Amino acid sequence: MFCSQAGARPRTWEASPPEHKKWVEVFKACDEDNKGYLSREDFKVAVVMLFGYKPSKIEADSVMSSVDPNTSGIRLKEFLDIVRKKKEAQLYRNEVRHIFTAFDRHYRGYLTLEDFKKAFKQVAPKLSERIILEVFRGIFSS
């Protein structure tokens, strides 16, 4: 999956039915007392189960501050939305990493102007060198 414009993110990403089912199962497994919501600690366990890492205090604070203040935690609908957004961000980061790796032909971890020119000559051979240089400067001068 490649976006048509550099830096463009897909609008939304939808989970497959088996993936959606897995998210619901994780929610239920982490909602030990069948409260109908996940506490802060429950949420951390769910993230470990789904993404393989323990969320930082900042991430947990951010998520908990975004939930409905009339509830004691994250309801299933909110949880599914949070997980979908995290998955979407993960896919975007992977896509960016994949594109960068394709450009980084010498596996140096950075791109030179020559790497950039060669890559663009392959994917857009009619693009002028001036445009390629402007894009390179625009990306790497930020």
Coordinates of N, CA and C in Angstrom, one line a residue:
M1 N 0.8 -1.2 0.0 CA 0.0 0.0 0.0 C 0.9 1.2 0.0
F2 N 0.9 2.0 -1.1 CA 1.6 3.2 -1.1 C 0.7 4.4 -1.4
C3 N 0.9 5.5 -0.7 CA 0.0 6.6 -0.9 C 0.4 7.3 -2.1
S4 N -0.5 8.0 -2.8 CA -0.2 8.6 -4.1 C 0.6 9.9 -3.9
Q5 N 0.5 10.5 -2.8 CA 1.3 11.7 -2.6 C 2.3 11.5 -1.5
A6 N 3.5 12.1 -1.6 CA 4.5 11.9 -0.5 C 3.9 12.5 0.8
G7 N 4.0 11.7 1.8 CA 3.6 12.2 3.1 C 2.1 12.0 3.3
A8 N 1.3 11.7 2.4 CA -0.1 11.6 2.5 C -0.5 10.3 3.3
R9 N -1.3 10.4 4.2 CA -1.8 9.3 5.0 C -3.1 8.8 4.5
P10 N -3.4 7.5 4.5 CA -4.7 7.0 4.1 C -5.7 7.6 5.1
R11 N -6.9 7.9 4.6 CA -7.9 8.5 5.4 C -8.3 7.7 6.6
T12 N -8.7 6.5 6.3 CA -9.0 5.5 7.4 C -8.6 4.1 7.0
W13 N -8.4 3.4 8.0 CA -8.1 2.0 7.8 C -9.0 1.2 8.6
E14 N -9.6 0.1 8.0 CA -10.5 -0.7 8.7 C -9.9 -2.1 9.0
A15 N -10.2 -2.6 10.1 CA -9.7 -3.9 10.5 C -10.5 -5.0 9.8
S16 N -9.8 -6.1 9.5 CA -10.5 -7.2 8.9 C -11.4 -7.8 10.0
P17 N -12.4 -8.6 9.7 CA -13.2 -9.2 10.7 C -12.5 -10.0 11.7
P18 N -11.5 -10.9 11.3 CA -10.7 -11.6 12.3 C -9.9 -10.7 13.3
E19 N -9.4 -9.6 12.7 CA -8.6 -8.7 13.5 C -9.5 -8.0 14.5
H20 N -10.7 -7.5 14.0 CA -11.7 -6.8 14.9 C -12.1 -7.8 16.0
K21 N -12.3 -9.0 15.7 CA -12.7 -10.0 16.7 C -11.6 -10.2 17.7
K22 N -10.4 -10.2 17.3 CA -9.3 -10.3 18.2 C -9.3 -9.1 19.2
W23 N -9.5 -7.9 18.7 CA -9.5 -6.7 19.5 C -10.6 -6.8 20.6
V24 N -11.8 -7.3 20.2 CA -12.9 -7.4 21.1 C -12.5 -8.5 22.2
E25 N -11.9 -9.6 21.7 CA -11.5 -10.6 22.7 C -10.5 -10.1 23.7
V26 N -9.5 -9.3 23.2 CA -8.5 -8.7 24.1 C -9.2 -7.8 25.1
F27 N -10.2 -7.0 24.6 CA -10.9 -6.1 25.5 C -11.6 -6.9 26.6
K28 N -12.3 -8.0 26.2 CA -13.0 -8.8 27.2 C -12.0 -9.5 28.2
A29 N -10.9 -9.9 27.7 CA -9.9 -10.6 28.5 C -9.3 -9.6 29.5
C30 N -9.2 -8.4 29.1 CA -8.6 -7.4 30.0 C -9.6 -6.8 31.0
D31 N -10.9 -6.9 30.6 CA -12.0 -6.4 31.5 C -12.3 -7.5 32.5
E32 N -11.4 -7.8 33.4 CA -11.5 -9.0 34.2 C -12.8 -9.1 35.0
D33 N -13.3 -8.0 35.5 CA -14.6 -8.1 36.3 C -15.8 -7.8 35.5
N34 N -15.7 -7.8 34.2 CA -16.8 -7.5 33.3 C -17.5 -6.2 33.7
K35 N -16.7 -5.2 33.9 CA -17.1 -3.9 34.3 C -17.7 -3.1 33.1
G36 N -17.3 -3.6 31.9 CA -17.8 -2.9 30.7 C -16.8 -1.8 30.2
Y37 N -15.7 -1.7 30.9 CA -14.7 -0.7 30.6 C -13.3 -1.2 31.0
L38 N -12.3 -0.6 30.5 CA -10.9 -0.9 30.9 C -10.4 0.2 31.7
S39 N -9.8 -0.2 32.9 CA -9.1 0.8 33.7 C -7.7 1.1 33.0
R40 N -7.0 2.1 33.6 CA -5.7 2.4 33.1 C -4.8 1.2 33.0
E41 N -4.8 0.4 34.0 CA -3.9 -0.8 34.0 C -4.4 -1.8 33.1
D42 N -5.7 -2.0 33.0 CA -6.3 -2.9 32.0 C -5.9 -2.5 30.6
F43 N -5.9 -1.2 30.3 CA -5.6 -0.7 29.0 C -4.1 -1.0 28.7
K44 N -3.2 -0.8 29.6 CA -1.8 -1.1 29.4 C -1.6 -2.6 29.1
V45 N -2.3 -3.5 29.7 CA -2.2 -4.9 29.5 C -2.7 -5.2 28.0
A46 N -3.8 -4.5 27.7 CA -4.3 -4.7 26.3 C -3.3 -4.3 25.2
V47 N -2.7 -3.2 25.5 CA -1.7 -2.7 24.5 C -0.5 -3.7 24.4
V48 N -0.1 -4.2 25.5 CA 1.0 -5.2 25.5 C 0.5 -6.4 24.6
M49 N -0.7 -6.9 24.9 CA -1.2 -8.0 24.2 C -1.3 -7.8 22.6
L50 N -1.7 -6.6 22.3 CA -2.0 -6.3 20.8 C -0.7 -5.8 20.1
F51 N 0.1 -5.0 20.8 CA 1.2 -4.3 20.1 C 2.6 -4.7 20.6
G52 N 2.6 -5.5 21.7 CA 3.9 -6.0 22.2 C 4.7 -5.0 22.9
Y53 N 4.2 -3.9 23.4 CA 5.0 -3.0 24.2 C 4.1 -2.4 25.3
K54 N 4.7 -2.0 26.4 CA 3.9 -1.3 27.5 C 3.9 0.2 27.2
P55 N 2.7 0.7 27.2 CA 2.6 2.2 26.9 C 3.2 3.0 28.0
S56 N 3.8 4.1 27.6 CA 4.4 5.0 28.5 C 3.4 5.7 29.4
K57 N 3.8 6.3 30.5 CA 2.9 7.1 31.3 C 2.2 8.2 30.5
I58 N 3.0 8.8 29.7 CA 2.4 9.9 28.8 C 1.3 9.4 27.9
E59 N 1.6 8.2 27.3 CA 0.6 7.7 26.4 C -0.7 7.3 27.1
A60 N -0.5 6.6 28.3 CA -1.6 6.2 29.1 C -2.4 7.4 29.6
D61 N -1.7 8.5 30.0 CA -2.4 9.7 30.5 C -3.2 10.3 29.3
S62 N -2.6 10.3 28.2 CA -3.3 10.9 27.0 C -4.6 10.1 26.7
V63 N -4.5 8.8 26.7 CA -5.7 8.0 26.4 C -6.7 8.2 27.5
M64 N -6.3 8.1 28.7 CA -7.3 8.2 29.8 C -7.9 9.6 29.9
S65 N -7.2 10.6 29.5 CA -7.8 12.0 29.5 C -8.8 12.2 28.3
S66 N -8.7 11.3 27.3 CA -9.6 11.5 26.2 C -10.9 10.7 26.3
V67 N -11.0 9.9 27.3 CA -12.3 9.1 27.4 C -13.4 9.9 28.1
D68 N -14.6 9.5 27.9 CA -15.7 10.1 28.5 C -15.6 10.3 30.0
P69 N -15.6 11.5 30.5 CA -15.4 11.7 31.9 C -16.5 11.1 32.8
N70 N -17.7 10.7 32.2 CA -18.8 10.1 33.0 C -18.6 8.6 33.2
T71 N -17.5 8.1 32.6 CA -17.2 6.7 32.8 C -15.9 6.5 33.7
S72 N -15.7 5.3 34.1 CA -14.5 5.1 35.0 C -13.4 4.6 34.1
G73 N -13.5 4.4 32.8 CA -12.5 3.9 32.0 C -12.9 3.9 30.5
I74 N -12.2 3.1 29.8 CA -12.3 3.0 28.3 C -13.4 2.0 27.9
R75 N -14.5 2.4 27.4 CA -15.5 1.5 26.9 C -15.1 0.8 25.6
L76 N -15.7 -0.3 25.2 CA -15.3 -1.1 24.1 C -15.3 -0.2 22.8
K77 N -16.3 0.6 22.6 CA -16.3 1.4 21.3 C -15.0 2.4 21.3
E78 N -14.7 3.0 22.4 CA -13.6 3.9 22.5 C -12.3 3.1 22.3
F79 N -12.2 1.9 22.9 CA -11.0 1.0 22.8 C -10.8 0.7 21.4
L80 N -11.9 0.3 20.7 CA -11.7 -0.1 19.3 C -11.2 1.0 18.4
D81 N -11.7 2.2 18.7 CA -11.3 3.4 18.0 C -9.8 3.7 18.3
I82 N -9.4 3.6 19.5 CA -8.0 3.8 19.9 C -7.1 2.8 19.2
V83 N -7.5 1.5 19.2 CA -6.6 0.5 18.6 C -6.6 0.7 17.1
R84 N -7.7 1.0 16.5 CA -7.7 1.3 15.0 C -6.7 2.4 14.7
K85 N -6.7 3.5 15.5 CA -5.8 4.6 15.2 C -4.4 4.2 15.4
K86 N -4.1 3.4 16.5 CA -2.7 3.0 16.7 C -2.3 2.1 15.6
K87 N -3.1 1.2 15.1 CA -2.8 0.3 14.0 C -2.5 1.1 12.7
E88 N -3.4 2.1 12.5 CA -3.2 2.9 11.3 C -1.8 3.6 11.4
A89 N -1.5 4.2 12.5 CA -0.2 4.9 12.7 C 1.0 3.9 12.5
Q90 N 0.8 2.7 13.0 CA 1.8 1.7 12.9 C 2.0 1.3 11.4
L91 N 1.0 1.1 10.7 CA 1.1 0.8 9.2 C 1.7 2.0 8.5
Y92 N 1.4 3.2 8.8 CA 2.0 4.4 8.2 C 3.5 4.4 8.4
R93 N 3.9 4.2 9.7 CA 5.3 4.2 10.0 C 6.1 3.1 9.3
N94 N 5.4 1.9 9.2 CA 6.0 0.8 8.4 C 6.2 1.2 6.9
E95 N 5.2 1.8 6.4 CA 5.2 2.3 5.0 C 6.3 3.3 4.8
V96 N 6.5 4.2 5.7 CA 7.5 5.2 5.5 C 8.9 4.5 5.6
R97 N 9.0 3.6 6.6 CA 10.3 2.9 6.7 C 10.6 2.1 5.5
H98 N 9.6 1.5 4.9 CA 9.8 0.7 3.7 C 10.2 1.6 2.5
I99 N 9.6 2.7 2.4 CA 10.0 3.6 1.3 C 11.4 4.1 1.5
F100 N 11.7 4.5 2.8 CA 13.1 5.0 3.1 C 14.1 3.9 2.7
T101 N 13.8 2.7 3.1 CA 14.8 1.6 2.9 C 15.0 1.4 1.4
A102 N 14.0 1.6 0.6 CA 14.1 1.4 -0.8 C 15.0 2.5 -1.4
F103 N 14.9 3.7 -0.8 CA 15.8 4.8 -1.3 C 17.2 4.7 -0.7
D104 N 17.4 4.1 0.5 CA 18.7 4.0 1.1 C 19.4 2.7 0.5
R105 N 19.9 2.8 -0.7 CA 20.4 1.7 -1.4 C 21.7 1.2 -0.8
H106 N 22.4 2.0 0.0 CA 23.7 1.5 0.6 C 23.6 1.2 2.1
Y107 N 22.3 1.2 2.6 CA 22.0 0.8 4.0 C 22.8 1.6 5.0
R108 N 22.9 2.9 4.8 CA 23.6 3.8 5.6 C 22.7 4.4 6.7
G109 N 21.4 4.4 6.6 CA 20.6 5.0 7.6 C 20.3 6.5 7.3
Y110 N 20.7 7.0 6.2 CA 20.5 8.3 5.7 C 20.5 8.4 4.2
L111 N 19.9 9.4 3.7 CA 19.9 9.6 2.2 C 20.8 10.7 1.8
T112 N 21.5 10.5 0.7 CA 22.3 11.6 0.1 C 21.4 12.1 -1.1
L113 N 21.8 13.3 -1.6 CA 21.1 13.8 -2.8 C 21.2 12.8 -3.9
E114 N 22.4 12.2 -4.1 CA 22.5 11.2 -5.2 C 21.6 10.0 -5.0
D115 N 21.4 9.5 -3.8 CA 20.4 8.4 -3.5 C 19.1 8.9 -4.0
F116 N 18.7 10.1 -3.6 CA 17.4 10.6 -3.9 C 17.2 10.8 -5.4
K117 N 18.2 11.3 -6.1 CA 18.1 11.4 -7.5 C 17.9 10.1 -8.2
K118 N 18.7 9.1 -7.8 CA 18.6 7.8 -8.4 C 17.2 7.2 -8.2
A119 N 16.7 7.3 -7.0 CA 15.4 6.8 -6.7 C 14.3 7.4 -7.5
F120 N 14.4 8.7 -7.6 CA 13.4 9.5 -8.4 C 13.5 9.2 -9.9
K121 N 14.7 8.9 -10.4 CA 14.9 8.6 -11.8 C 14.2 7.2 -12.1
Q122 N 14.1 6.4 -11.1 CA 13.5 5.1 -11.3 C 12.0 5.2 -11.3
V123 N 11.5 6.0 -10.3 CA 10.0 6.0 -10.1 C 9.3 7.1 -10.9
A124 N 10.1 8.2 -11.3 CA 9.5 9.3 -12.0 C 10.6 9.8 -13.0
P125 N 10.9 9.1 -14.0 CA 12.0 9.4 -14.9 C 11.9 10.8 -15.6
K126 N 10.7 11.3 -15.8 CA 10.5 12.5 -16.5 C 10.5 13.8 -15.6
L127 N 10.6 13.5 -14.3 CA 10.7 14.6 -13.3 C 12.0 15.3 -13.5
S128 N 12.0 16.7 -13.5 CA 13.2 17.4 -13.7 C 14.1 17.4 -12.5
E129 N 15.4 17.5 -12.7 CA 16.4 17.5 -11.6 C 16.1 18.7 -10.7
R130 N 15.6 19.8 -11.2 CA 15.3 21.0 -10.4 C 14.2 20.6 -9.4
I131 N 13.2 19.9 -9.8 CA 12.1 19.5 -8.9 C 12.6 18.6 -7.9
I132 N 13.4 17.6 -8.3 CA 13.9 16.6 -7.4 C 14.8 17.3 -6.3
L133 N 15.6 18.3 -6.7 CA 16.4 19.1 -5.8 C 15.5 19.8 -4.8
E134 N 14.4 20.5 -5.3 CA 13.5 21.2 -4.4 C 12.9 20.3 -3.4
V135 N 12.5 19.1 -3.8 CA 11.8 18.1 -2.9 C 12.8 17.7 -1.9
F136 N 14.1 17.4 -2.3 CA 15.1 17.0 -1.4 C 15.3 18.1 -0.3
R137 N 15.5 19.3 -0.8 CA 15.7 20.4 0.1 C 14.5 20.6 1.1
G138 N 13.3 20.5 0.5 CA 12.1 20.7 1.3 C 12.0 19.6 2.4
I139 N 12.4 18.4 2.1 CA 12.3 17.3 3.1 C 13.4 17.4 4.1
F140 N 14.6 17.7 3.7 CA 15.7 17.6 4.6 C 16.2 18.9 5.2
S141 N 15.5 20.0 4.9 CA 15.8 21.2 5.5 C 14.9 21.5 6.7
S142 N 13.9 20.7 6.9 CA 12.9 20.9 8.0 C 13.5 20.5 9.3

